[in-house]
PDB file of C-alpha atoms in Angstrom:
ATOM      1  CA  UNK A   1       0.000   0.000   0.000  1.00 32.00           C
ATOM      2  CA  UNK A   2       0.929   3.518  -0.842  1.00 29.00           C
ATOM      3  CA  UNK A   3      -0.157   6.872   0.352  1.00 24.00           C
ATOM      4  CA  UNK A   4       1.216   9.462  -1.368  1.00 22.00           C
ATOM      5  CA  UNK A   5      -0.838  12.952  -0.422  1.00 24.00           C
ATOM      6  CA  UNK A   6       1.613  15.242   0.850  1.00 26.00           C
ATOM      7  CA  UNK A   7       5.049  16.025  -0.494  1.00 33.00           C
ATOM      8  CA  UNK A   8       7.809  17.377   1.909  1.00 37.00           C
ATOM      9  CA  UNK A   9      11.838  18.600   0.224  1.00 41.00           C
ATOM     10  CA  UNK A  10      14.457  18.988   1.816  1.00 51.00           C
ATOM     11  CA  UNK A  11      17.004  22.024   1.622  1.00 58.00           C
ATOM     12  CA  UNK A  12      20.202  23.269   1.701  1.00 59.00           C
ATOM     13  CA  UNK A  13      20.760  26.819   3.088  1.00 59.00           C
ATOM     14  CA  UNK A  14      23.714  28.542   2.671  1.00 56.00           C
ATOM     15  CA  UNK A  15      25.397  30.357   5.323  1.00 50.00           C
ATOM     16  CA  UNK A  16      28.548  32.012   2.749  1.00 48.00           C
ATOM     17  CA  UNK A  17      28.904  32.438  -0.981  1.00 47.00           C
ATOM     18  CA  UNK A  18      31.230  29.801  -2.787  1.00 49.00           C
ATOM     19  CA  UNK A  19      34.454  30.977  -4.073  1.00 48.00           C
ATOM     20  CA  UNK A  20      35.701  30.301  -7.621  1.00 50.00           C
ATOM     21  CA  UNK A  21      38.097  28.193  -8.548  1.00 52.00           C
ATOM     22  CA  UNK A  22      40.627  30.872  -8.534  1.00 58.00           C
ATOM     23  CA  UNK A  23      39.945  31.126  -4.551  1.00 69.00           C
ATOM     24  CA  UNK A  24      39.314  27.850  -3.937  1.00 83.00           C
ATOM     25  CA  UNK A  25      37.613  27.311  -0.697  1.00 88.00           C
ATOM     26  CA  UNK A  26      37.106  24.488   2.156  1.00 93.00           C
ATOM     27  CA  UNK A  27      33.387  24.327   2.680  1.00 92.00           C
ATOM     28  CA  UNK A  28      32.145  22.817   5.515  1.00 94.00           C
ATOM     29  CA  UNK A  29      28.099  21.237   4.669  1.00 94.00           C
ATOM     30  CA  UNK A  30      26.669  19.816   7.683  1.00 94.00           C
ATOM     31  CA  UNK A  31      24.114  17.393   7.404  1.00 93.00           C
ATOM     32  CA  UNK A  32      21.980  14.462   8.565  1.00 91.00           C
ATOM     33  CA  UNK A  33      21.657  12.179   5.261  1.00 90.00           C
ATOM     34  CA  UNK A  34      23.965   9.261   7.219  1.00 88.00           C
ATOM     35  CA  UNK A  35      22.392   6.333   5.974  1.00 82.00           C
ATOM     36  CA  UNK A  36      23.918   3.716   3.561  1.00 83.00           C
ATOM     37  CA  UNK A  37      21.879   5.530   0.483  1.00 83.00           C
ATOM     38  CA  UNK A  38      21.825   9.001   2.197  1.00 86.00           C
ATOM     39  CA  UNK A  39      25.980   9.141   2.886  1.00 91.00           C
ATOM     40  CA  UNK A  40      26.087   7.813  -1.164  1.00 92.00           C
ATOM     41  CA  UNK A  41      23.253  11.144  -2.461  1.00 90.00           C
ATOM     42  CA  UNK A  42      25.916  13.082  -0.611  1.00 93.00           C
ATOM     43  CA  UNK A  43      28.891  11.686  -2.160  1.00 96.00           C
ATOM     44  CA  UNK A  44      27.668  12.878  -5.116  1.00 95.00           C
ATOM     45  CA  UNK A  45      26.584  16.224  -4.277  1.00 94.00           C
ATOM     46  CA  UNK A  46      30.472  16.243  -2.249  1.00 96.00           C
ATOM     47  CA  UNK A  47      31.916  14.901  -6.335  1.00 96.00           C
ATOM     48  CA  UNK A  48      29.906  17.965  -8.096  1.00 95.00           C
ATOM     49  CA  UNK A  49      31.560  20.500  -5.806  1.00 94.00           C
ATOM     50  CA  UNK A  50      34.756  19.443  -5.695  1.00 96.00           C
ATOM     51  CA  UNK A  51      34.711  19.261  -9.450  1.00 96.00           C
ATOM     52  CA  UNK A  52      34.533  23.089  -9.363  1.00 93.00           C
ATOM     53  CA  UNK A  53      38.086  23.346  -7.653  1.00 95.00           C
ATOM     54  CA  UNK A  54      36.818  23.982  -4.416  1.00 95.00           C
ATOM     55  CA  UNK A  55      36.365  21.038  -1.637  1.00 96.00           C
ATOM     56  CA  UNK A  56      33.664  19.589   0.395  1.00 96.00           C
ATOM     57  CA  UNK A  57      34.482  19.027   4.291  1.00 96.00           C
ATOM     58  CA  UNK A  58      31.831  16.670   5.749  1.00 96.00           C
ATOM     59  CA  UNK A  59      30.366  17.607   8.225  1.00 95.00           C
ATOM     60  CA  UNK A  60      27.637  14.580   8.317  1.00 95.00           C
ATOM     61  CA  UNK A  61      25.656  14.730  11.788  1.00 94.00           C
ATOM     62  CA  UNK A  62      24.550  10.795  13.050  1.00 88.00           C
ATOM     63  CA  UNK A  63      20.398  10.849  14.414  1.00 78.00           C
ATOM     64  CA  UNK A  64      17.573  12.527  12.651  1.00 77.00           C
ATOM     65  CA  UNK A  65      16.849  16.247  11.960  1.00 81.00           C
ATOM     66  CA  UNK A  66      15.271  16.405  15.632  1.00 81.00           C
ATOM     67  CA  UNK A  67      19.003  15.808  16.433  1.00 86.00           C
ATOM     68  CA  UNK A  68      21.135  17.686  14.058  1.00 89.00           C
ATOM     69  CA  UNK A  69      19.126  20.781  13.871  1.00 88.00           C
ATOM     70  CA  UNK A  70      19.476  22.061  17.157  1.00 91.00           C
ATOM     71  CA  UNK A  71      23.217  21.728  16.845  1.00 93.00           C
ATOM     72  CA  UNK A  72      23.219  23.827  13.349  1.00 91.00           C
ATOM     73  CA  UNK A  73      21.268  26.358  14.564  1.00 90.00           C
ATOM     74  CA  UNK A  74      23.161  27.140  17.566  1.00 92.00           C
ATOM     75  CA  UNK A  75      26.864  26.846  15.791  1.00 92.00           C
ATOM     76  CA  UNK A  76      25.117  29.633  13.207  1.00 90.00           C
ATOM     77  CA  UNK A  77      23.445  31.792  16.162  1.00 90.00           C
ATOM     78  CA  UNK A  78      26.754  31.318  18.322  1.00 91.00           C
ATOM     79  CA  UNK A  79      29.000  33.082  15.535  1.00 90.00           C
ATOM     80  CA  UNK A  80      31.069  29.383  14.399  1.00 92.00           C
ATOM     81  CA  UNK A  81      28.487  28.766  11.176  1.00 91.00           C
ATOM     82  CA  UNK A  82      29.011  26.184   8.776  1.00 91.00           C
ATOM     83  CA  UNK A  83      29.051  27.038   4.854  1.00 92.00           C
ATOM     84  CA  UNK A  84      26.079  25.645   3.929  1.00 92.00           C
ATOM     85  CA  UNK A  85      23.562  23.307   5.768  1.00 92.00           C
ATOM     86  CA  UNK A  86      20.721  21.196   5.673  1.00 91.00           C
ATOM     87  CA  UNK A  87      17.030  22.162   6.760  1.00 87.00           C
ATOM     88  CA  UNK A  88      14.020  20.915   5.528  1.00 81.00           C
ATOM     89  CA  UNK A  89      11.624  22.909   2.964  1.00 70.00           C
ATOM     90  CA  UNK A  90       9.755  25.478   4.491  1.00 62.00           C
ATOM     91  CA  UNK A  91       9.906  27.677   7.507  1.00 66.00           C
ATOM     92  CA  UNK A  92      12.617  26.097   9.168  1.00 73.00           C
ATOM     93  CA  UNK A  93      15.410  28.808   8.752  1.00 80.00           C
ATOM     94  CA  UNK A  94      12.756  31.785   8.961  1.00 83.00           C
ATOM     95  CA  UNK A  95      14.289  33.065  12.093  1.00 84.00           C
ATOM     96  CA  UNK A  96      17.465  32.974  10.552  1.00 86.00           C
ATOM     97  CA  UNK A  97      17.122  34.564   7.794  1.00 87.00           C
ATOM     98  CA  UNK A  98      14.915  37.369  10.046  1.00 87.00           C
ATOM     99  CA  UNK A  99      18.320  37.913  11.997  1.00 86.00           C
ATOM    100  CA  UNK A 100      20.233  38.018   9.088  1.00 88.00           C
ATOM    101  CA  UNK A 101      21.855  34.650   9.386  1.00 88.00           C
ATOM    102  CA  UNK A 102      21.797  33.225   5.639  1.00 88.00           C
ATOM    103  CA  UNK A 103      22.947  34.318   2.504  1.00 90.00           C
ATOM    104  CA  UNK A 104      20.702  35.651   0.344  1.00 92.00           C
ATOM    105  CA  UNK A 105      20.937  34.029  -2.678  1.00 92.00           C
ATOM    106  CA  UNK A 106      18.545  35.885  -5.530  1.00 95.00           C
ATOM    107  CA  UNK A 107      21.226  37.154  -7.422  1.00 95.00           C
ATOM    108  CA  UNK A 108      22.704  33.292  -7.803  1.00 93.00           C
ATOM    109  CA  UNK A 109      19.275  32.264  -8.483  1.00 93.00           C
ATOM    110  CA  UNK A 110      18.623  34.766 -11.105  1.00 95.00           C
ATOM    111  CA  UNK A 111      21.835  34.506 -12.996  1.00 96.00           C
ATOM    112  CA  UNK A 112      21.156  30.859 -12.913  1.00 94.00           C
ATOM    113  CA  UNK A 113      17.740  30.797 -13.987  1.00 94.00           C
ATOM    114  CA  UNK A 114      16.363  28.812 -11.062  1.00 92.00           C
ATOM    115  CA  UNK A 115      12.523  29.159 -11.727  1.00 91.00           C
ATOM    116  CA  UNK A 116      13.385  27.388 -14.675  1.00 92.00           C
ATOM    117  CA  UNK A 117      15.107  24.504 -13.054  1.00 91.00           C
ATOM    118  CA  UNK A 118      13.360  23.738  -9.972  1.00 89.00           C
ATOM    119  CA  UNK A 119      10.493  21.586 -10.620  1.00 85.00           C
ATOM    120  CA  UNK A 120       7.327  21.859  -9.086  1.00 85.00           C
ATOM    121  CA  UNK A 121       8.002  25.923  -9.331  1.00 84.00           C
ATOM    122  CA  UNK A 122       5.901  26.326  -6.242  1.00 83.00           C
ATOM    123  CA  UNK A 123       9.304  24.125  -4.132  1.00 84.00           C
ATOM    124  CA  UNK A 124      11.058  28.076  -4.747  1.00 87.00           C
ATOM    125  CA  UNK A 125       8.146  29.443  -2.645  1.00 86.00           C
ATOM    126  CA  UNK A 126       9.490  27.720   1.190  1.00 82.00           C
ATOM    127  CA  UNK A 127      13.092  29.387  -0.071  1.00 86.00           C
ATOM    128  CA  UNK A 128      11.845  32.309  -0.531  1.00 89.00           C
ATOM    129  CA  UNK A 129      10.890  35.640   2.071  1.00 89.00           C
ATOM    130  CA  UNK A 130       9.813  38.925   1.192  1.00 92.00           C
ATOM    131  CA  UNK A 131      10.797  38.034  -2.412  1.00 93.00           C
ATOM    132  CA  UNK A 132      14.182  37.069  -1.608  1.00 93.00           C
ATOM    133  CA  UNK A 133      15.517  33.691  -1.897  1.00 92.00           C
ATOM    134  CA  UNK A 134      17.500  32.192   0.810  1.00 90.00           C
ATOM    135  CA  UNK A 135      17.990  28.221  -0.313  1.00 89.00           C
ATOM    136  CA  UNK A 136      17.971  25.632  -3.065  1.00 87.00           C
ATOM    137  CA  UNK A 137      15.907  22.180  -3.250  1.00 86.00           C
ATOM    138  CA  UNK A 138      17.778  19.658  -3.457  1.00 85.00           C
ATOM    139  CA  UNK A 139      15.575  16.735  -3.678  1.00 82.00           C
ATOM    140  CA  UNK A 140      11.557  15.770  -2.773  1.00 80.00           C
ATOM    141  CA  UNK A 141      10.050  13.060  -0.696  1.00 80.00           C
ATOM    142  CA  UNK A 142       6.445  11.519   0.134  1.00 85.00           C
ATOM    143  CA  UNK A 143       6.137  10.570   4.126  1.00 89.00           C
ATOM    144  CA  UNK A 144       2.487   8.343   2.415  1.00 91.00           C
ATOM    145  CA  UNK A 145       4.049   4.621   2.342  1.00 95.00           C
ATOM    146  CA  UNK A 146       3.882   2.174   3.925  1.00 97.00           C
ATOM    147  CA  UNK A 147       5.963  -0.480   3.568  1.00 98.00           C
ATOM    148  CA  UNK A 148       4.954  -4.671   3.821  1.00 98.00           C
ATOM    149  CA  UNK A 149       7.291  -7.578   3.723  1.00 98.00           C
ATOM    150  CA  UNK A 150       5.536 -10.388   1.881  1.00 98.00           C
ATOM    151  CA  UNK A 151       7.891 -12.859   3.400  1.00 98.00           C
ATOM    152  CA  UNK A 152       6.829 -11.795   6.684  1.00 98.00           C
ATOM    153  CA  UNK A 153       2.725 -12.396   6.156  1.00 98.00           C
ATOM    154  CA  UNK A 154       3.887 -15.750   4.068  1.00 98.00           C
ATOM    155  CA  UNK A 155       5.422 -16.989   6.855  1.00 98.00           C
ATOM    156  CA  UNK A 156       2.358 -15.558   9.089  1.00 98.00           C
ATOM    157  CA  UNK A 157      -0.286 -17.258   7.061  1.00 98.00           C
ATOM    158  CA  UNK A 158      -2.004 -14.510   5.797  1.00 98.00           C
ATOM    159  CA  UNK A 159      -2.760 -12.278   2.686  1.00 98.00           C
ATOM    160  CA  UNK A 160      -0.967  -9.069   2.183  1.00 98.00           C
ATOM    161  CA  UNK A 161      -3.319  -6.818   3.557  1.00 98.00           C
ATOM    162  CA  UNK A 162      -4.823  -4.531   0.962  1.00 96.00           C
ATOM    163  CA  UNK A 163      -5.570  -1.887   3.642  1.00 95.00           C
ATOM    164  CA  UNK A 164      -5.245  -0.373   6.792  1.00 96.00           C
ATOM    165  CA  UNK A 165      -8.327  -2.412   8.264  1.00 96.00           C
ATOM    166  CA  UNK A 166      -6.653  -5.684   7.680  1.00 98.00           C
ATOM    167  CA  UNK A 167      -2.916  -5.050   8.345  1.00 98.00           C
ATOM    168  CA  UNK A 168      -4.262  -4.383  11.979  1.00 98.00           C
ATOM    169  CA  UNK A 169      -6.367  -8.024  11.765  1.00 98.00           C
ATOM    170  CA  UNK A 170      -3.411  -9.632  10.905  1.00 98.00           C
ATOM    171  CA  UNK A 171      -1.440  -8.301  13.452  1.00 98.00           C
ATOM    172  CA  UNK A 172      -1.887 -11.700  15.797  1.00 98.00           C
ATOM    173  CA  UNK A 173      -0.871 -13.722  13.008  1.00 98.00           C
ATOM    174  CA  UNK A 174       2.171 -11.977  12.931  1.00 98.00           C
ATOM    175  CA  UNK A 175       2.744 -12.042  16.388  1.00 98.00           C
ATOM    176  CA  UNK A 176       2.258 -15.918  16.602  1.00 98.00           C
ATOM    177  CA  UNK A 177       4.965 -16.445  13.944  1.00 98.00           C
ATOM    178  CA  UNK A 178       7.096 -14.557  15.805  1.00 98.00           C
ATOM    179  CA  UNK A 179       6.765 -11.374  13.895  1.00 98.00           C
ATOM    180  CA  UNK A 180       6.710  -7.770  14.553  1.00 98.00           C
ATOM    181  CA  UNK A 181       4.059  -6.606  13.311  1.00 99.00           C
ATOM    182  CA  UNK A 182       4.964  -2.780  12.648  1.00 99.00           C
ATOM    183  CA  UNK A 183       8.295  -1.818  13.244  1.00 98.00           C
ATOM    184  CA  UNK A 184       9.030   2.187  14.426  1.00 98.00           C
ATOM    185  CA  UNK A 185      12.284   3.168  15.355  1.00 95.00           C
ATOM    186  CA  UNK A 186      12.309   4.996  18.703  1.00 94.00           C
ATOM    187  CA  UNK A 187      12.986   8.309  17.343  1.00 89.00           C
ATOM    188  CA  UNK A 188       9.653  10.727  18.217  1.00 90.00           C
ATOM    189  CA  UNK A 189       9.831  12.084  14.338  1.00 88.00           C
ATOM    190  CA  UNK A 190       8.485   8.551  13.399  1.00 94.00           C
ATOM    191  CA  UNK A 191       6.139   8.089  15.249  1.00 95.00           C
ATOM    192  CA  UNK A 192       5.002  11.653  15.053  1.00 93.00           C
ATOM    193  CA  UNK A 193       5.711  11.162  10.867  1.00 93.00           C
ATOM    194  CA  UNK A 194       3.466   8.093  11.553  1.00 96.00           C
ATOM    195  CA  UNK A 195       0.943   9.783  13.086  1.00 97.00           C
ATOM    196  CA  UNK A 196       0.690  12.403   9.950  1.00 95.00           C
ATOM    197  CA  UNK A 197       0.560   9.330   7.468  1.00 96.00           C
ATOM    198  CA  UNK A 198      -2.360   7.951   9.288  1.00 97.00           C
ATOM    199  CA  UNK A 199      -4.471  11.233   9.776  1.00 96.00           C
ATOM    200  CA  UNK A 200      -4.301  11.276   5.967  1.00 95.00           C
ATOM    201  CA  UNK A 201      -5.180   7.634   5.239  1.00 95.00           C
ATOM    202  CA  UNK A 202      -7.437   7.290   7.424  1.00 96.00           C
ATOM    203  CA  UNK A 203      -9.448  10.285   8.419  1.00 96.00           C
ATOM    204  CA  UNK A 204      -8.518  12.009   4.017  1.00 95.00           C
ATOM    205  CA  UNK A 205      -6.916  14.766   2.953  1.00 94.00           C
ATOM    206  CA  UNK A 206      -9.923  16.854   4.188  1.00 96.00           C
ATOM    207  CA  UNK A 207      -9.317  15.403   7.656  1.00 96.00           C
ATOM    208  CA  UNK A 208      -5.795  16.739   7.554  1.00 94.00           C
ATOM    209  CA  UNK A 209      -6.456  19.822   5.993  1.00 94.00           C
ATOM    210  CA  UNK A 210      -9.364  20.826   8.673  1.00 95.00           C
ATOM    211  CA  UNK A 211      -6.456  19.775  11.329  1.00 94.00           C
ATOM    212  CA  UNK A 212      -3.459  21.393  10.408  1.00 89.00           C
ATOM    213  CA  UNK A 213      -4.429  24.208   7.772  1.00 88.00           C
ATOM    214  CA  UNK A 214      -8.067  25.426   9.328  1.00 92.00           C
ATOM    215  CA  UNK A 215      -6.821  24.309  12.858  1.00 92.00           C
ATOM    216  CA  UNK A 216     -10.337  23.610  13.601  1.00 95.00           C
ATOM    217  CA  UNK A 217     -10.667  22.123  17.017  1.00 96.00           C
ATOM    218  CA  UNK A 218     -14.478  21.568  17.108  1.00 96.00           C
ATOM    219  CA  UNK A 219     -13.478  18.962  13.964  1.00 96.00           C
ATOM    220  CA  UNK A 220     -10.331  17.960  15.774  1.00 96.00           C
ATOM    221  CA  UNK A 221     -12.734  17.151  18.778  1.00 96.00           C
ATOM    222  CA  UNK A 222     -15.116  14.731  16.697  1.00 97.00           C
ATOM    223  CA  UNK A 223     -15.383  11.272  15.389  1.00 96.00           C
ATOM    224  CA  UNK A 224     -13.246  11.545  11.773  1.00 96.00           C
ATOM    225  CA  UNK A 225     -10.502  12.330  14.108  1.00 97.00           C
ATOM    226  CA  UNK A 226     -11.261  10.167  17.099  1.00 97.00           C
ATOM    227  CA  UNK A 227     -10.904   7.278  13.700  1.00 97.00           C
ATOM    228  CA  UNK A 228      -7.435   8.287  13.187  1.00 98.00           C
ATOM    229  CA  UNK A 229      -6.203   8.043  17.264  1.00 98.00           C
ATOM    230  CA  UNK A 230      -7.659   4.339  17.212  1.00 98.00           C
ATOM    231  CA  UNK A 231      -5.672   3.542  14.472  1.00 98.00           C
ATOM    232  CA  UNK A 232      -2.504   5.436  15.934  1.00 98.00           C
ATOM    233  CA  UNK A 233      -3.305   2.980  19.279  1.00 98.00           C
ATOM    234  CA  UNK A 234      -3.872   0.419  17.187  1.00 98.00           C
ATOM    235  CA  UNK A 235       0.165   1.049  15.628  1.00 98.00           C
ATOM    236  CA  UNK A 236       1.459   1.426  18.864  1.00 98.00           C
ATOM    237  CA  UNK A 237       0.317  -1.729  19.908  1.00 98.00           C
ATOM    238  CA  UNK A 238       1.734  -3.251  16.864  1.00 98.00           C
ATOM    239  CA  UNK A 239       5.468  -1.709  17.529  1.00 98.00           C
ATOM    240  CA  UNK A 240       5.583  -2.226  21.027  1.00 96.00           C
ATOM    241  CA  UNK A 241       8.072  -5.106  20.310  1.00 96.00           C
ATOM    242  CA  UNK A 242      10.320  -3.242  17.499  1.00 96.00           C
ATOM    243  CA  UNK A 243      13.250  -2.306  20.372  1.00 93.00           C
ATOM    244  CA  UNK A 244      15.348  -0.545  17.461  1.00 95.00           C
ATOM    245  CA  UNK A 245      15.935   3.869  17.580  1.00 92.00           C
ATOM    246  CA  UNK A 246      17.037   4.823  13.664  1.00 90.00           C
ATOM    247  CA  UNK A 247      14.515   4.366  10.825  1.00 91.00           C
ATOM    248  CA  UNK A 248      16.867   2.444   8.779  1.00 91.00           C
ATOM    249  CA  UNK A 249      17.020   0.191  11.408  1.00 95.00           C
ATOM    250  CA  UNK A 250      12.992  -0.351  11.410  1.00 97.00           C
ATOM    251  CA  UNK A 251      13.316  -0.624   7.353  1.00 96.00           C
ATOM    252  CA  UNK A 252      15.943  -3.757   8.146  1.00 96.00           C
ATOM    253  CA  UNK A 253      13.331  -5.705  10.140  1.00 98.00           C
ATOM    254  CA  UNK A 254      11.282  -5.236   7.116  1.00 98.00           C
ATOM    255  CA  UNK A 255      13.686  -6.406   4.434  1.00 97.00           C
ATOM    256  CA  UNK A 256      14.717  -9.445   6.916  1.00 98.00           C
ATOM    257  CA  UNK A 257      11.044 -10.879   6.965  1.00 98.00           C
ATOM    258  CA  UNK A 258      11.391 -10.047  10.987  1.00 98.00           C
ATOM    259  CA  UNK A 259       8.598  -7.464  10.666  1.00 98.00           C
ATOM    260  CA  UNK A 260       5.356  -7.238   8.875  1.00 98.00           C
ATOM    261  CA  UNK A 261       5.514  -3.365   7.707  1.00 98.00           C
ATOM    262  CA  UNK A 262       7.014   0.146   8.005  1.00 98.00           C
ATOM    263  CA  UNK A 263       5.414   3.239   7.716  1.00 98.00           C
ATOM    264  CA  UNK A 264       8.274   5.714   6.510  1.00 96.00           C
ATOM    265  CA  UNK A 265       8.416   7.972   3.641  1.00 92.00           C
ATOM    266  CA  UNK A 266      10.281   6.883   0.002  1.00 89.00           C
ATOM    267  CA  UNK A 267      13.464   7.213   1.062  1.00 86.00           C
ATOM    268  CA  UNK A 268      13.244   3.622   3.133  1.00 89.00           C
ATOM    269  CA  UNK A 269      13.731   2.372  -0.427  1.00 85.00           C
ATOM    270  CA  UNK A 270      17.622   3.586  -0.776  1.00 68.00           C
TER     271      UNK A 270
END
């Protein structure tokens, strides 16, 4: 099963402008892609720059963005910034950029004809404040999958559930065979990313809308959303057993046949 509603992109922000290669420059990137796949997307990236004369220092932080944000935003606000980091699309860097933080990059993204590169246009939009753009997209996820090892329900003795209804039915199945029935790493973002995947599945898009766009908390009080917290329950039952922290970690159980599903976004697939 899929569920692909909402579409989050992540972004780099740069803190200084990147010399030629006539002043070639040491910039420091800090990060949190550290996964197998992840540390490989930055290779590349690491390849392109260096190609230019100037070199990439790593500065890869281990955890999620819960973890390596807080660190990034205090080297920048303590005066030791980076030359260009991570953040994820949107509002993230807002602050920032208010104090005067990040680069402004409009003149780079004119001369190089961004708003005819970036694809949707609309990704330029969370780089941009007060008509000035402060980072580039790098690259555009879906949090809506969820992910099933057919091995695992094989083994279980029972169909791959077609939805959300009978994934939870099968859940003692999977339990008897000795298998987890929904792994979650014991990071809060997945649970809280799990959380978000749910609300859409199974309350709809106008569920999640009324919730976190119209903030409407006589909706938020009723029965479409009381659905979605009885499923939640019902995942937290199923992961009670997973005993693993990264994501990539959860995604492993999945591959091995030693859990029955995953609910991360499309990056679980490398």
């Amino acid at each position: 099963m899929r569920y692909q509603v909402m579409t989050a992109a992540l972004a780099v922000t740069t803190a200084l402008q990147f010399a030629g290669p006539a002043a070639a420059t040491d910039l420091e990137v800090t990060h949190w892609w550290t996964s197998g796949g992840e540390a490989a997307a930055v290779a590349e990236f690491a390849k392109a720059f260096d190609a230019t004369g100037n070199h990439w220092v790593d500065g890869a932080i281990a955890g999620s963005g819960g973890t390596a944000r807080p660190i990034m935003i205090s080297r920048i606000t303590g005066g030791d910034p980076m030359g260009a980091t991570q953040f994820n699309h949107g509002r993230q860097a807002e602050e920032l950029v208010q104090a005067g933080l990040m680069r402004d990059l409009t003149d780079l993204a004119t001369r190089d004809k961004w708003t005819e590169i970036v694809q949707p246009k609309s990704l330029l939009d969370g780089c941009t404040l007060d008509g000035k753009i402060y980072c580039v997209p790098v690259n555009i996820h879906s949090w809506q999958w969820l992910w099933l090892s057919n091995a695992a329900f094989e083994k279980a003795g029972v169909p791959v559930p077609k939805n959300w209804n009978e994934y939870v039915a099968a859940a003692p199945a999977l339990e008897k065979a000795g298998i987890i029935p929904l792994a979650v790493g014991g990071q809060p973002w997945q649970s809280s990313g799990a959380f978000d995947v749910l609300l859409t599945a199974v309350g709809g898009t106008d569920t999640f809308l009324k919730v976190y766009r119209d903030k409407d908390a006589e909706f938020a009080a009723g029965p479409e959303v009381a659905k979605v917290f009885k499923a939640a329950d019902d995942a937290r039952k199923m992961a009670k057993n997973t005993n693993v922290q990264d994501w990539n970690q959860a995604t492993n159980l999945v591959i091995a046949g030693k859990a029955g599903g995953q609910i991360m976004g499309d990056w679980a697939q490398g």
